Coordinates of C-alpha atoms in Angstrom, one line a residue:
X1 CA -205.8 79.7 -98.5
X2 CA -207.0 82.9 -100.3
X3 CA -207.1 84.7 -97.5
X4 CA -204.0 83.6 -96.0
X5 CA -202.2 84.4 -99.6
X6 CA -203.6 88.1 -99.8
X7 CA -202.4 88.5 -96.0
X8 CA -198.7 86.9 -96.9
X9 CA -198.5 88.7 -100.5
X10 CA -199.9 92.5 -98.4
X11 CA -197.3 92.2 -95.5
X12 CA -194.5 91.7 -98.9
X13 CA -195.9 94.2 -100.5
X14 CA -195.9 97.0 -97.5
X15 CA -192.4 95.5 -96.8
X16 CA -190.9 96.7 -99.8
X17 CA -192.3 100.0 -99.1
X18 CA -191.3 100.4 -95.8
X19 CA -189.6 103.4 -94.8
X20 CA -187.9 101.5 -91.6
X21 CA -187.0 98.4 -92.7
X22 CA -183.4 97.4 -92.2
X23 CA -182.9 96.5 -95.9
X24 CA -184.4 99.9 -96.9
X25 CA -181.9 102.1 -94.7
X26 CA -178.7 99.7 -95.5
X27 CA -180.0 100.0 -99.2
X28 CA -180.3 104.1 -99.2
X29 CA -176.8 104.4 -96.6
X30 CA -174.5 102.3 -99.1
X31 CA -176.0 103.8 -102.1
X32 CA -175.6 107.5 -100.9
X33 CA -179.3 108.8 -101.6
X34 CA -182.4 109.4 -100.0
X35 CA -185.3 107.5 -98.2
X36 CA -187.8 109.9 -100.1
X37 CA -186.2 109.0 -103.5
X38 CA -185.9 105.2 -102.9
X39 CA -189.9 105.5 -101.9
X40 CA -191.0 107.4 -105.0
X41 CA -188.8 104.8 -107.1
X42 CA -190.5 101.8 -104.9
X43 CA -193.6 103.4 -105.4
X44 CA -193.6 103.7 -109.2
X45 CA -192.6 100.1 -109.3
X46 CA -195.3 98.8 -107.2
X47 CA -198.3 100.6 -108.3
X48 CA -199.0 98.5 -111.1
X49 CA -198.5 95.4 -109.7
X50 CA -201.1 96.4 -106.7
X51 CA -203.7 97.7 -109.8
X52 CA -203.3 94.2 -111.4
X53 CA -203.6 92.6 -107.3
X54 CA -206.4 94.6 -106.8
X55 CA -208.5 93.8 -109.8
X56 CA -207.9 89.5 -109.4
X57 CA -208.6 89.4 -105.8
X58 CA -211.8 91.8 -107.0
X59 CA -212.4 89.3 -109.5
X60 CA -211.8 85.9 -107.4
X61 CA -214.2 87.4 -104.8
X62 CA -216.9 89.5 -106.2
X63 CA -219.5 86.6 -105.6
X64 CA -218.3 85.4 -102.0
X65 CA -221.1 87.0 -99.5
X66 CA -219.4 88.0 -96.4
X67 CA -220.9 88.1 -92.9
X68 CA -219.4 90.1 -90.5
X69 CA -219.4 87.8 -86.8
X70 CA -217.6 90.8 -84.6
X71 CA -217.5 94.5 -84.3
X72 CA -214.4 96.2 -83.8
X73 CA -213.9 98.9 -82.0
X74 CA -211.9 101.7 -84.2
X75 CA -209.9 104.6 -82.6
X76 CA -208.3 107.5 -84.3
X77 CA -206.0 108.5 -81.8
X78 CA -204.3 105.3 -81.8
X79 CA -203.2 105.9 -85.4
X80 CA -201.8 108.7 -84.9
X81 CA -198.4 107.3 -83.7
X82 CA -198.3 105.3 -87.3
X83 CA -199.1 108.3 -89.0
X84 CA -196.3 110.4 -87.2
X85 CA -193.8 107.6 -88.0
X86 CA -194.4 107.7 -91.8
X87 CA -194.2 111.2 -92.2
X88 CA -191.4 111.7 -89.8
X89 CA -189.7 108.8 -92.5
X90 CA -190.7 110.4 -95.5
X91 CA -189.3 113.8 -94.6
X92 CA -186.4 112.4 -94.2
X93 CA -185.7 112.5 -90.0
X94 CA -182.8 110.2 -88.6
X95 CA -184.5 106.9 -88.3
X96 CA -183.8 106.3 -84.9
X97 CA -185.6 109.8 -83.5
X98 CA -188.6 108.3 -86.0
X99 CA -189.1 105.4 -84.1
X100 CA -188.0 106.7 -80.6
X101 CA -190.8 109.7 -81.5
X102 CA -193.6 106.8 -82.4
X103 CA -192.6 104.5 -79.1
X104 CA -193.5 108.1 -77.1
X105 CA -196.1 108.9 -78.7
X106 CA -198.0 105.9 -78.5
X107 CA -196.9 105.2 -74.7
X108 CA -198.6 108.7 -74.1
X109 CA -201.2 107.9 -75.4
X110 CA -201.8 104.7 -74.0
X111 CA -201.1 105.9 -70.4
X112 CA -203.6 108.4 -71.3
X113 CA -206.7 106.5 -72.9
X114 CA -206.3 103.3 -70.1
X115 CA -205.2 100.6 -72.6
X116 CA -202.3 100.2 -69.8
X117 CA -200.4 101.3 -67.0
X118 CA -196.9 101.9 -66.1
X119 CA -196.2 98.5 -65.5
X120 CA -197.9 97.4 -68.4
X121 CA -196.0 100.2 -70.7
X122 CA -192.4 98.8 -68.7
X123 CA -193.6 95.3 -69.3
X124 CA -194.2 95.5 -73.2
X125 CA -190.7 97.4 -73.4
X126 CA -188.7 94.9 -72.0
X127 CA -190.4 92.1 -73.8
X128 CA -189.9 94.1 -76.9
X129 CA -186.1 94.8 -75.8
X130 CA -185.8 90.9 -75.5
X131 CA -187.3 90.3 -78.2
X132 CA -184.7 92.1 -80.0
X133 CA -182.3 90.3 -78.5
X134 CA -181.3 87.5 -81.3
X135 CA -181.1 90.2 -83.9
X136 CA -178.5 92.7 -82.0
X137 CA -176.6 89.9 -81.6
X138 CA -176.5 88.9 -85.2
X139 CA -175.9 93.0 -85.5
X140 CA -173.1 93.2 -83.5
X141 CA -171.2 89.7 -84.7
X142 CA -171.2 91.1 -88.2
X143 CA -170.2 94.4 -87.4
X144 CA -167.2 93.4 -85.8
X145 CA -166.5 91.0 -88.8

């Protein structure tokens, strides 16, 4: 239940910062500012909170002995796509060419590395697109309202 709590409360936490969230770009659009401004406000609102986080789950697991069961394999190169995506958002670029950029980026480099192939890179895009699908709907019946 700890675990599960820290996982639940993190994902909240990096959803409030996030520079593509569909609440963050209706929020700066109707407001008439900037993505970097609404992130250095966020930011200053959040950092104590994750201090005070950081030092209880410190606290409530200091004792706990951990064993570690599986390696992981770690890659740089696949970050790089997160990485261009943030900074891309942080600068300020049209949201769309950010995430268009990061979907390229890491398709190239998956092509190149092996972790798929073309059909596997096709088949993730149109599960992804239908995926999608309930949300563009919702999208385009309140648009049109």
């Amino acid at each position: 239940a700890f675990a599960m709590a820290t996982v639940v409360g993190g994902a909240m936490f990096g959803d409030n910062l996030s520079m593509i969230s569909d609440t963050t770009i209706a929020a700066v659009r109707t407001q008439k500012t900037q993505m970097s401004d609404k992130f250095k406000v966020n930011f200053r609102i959040v950092v104590p909170g994750a201090i005070v986080t950081i030092f209880v789950l410190w606290w409530l697991s200091h004792g706990y002995d951990v064993t570690q069961t599986k390696t992981y394999d770690f890659e740089w190169v696949k970050v790089v796509p997160y990485l261009l995506v943030l900074i891309l958002a942080v600068i300020g670029i049209n949201v769309v060419l950010v995430l268009l950029g990061g979907i390229l980026l890491s398709s190239l480099i998956g092509l190149i590395d092996g972790s798929f192939d073309l059909g596997g890179l096709l088949k993730a895009a149109s599960e992804g697109v239908l995926g999608m699908q309930d949300i563009a709907m919702i999208a385009l019946l309140i648009g049109g309202m």
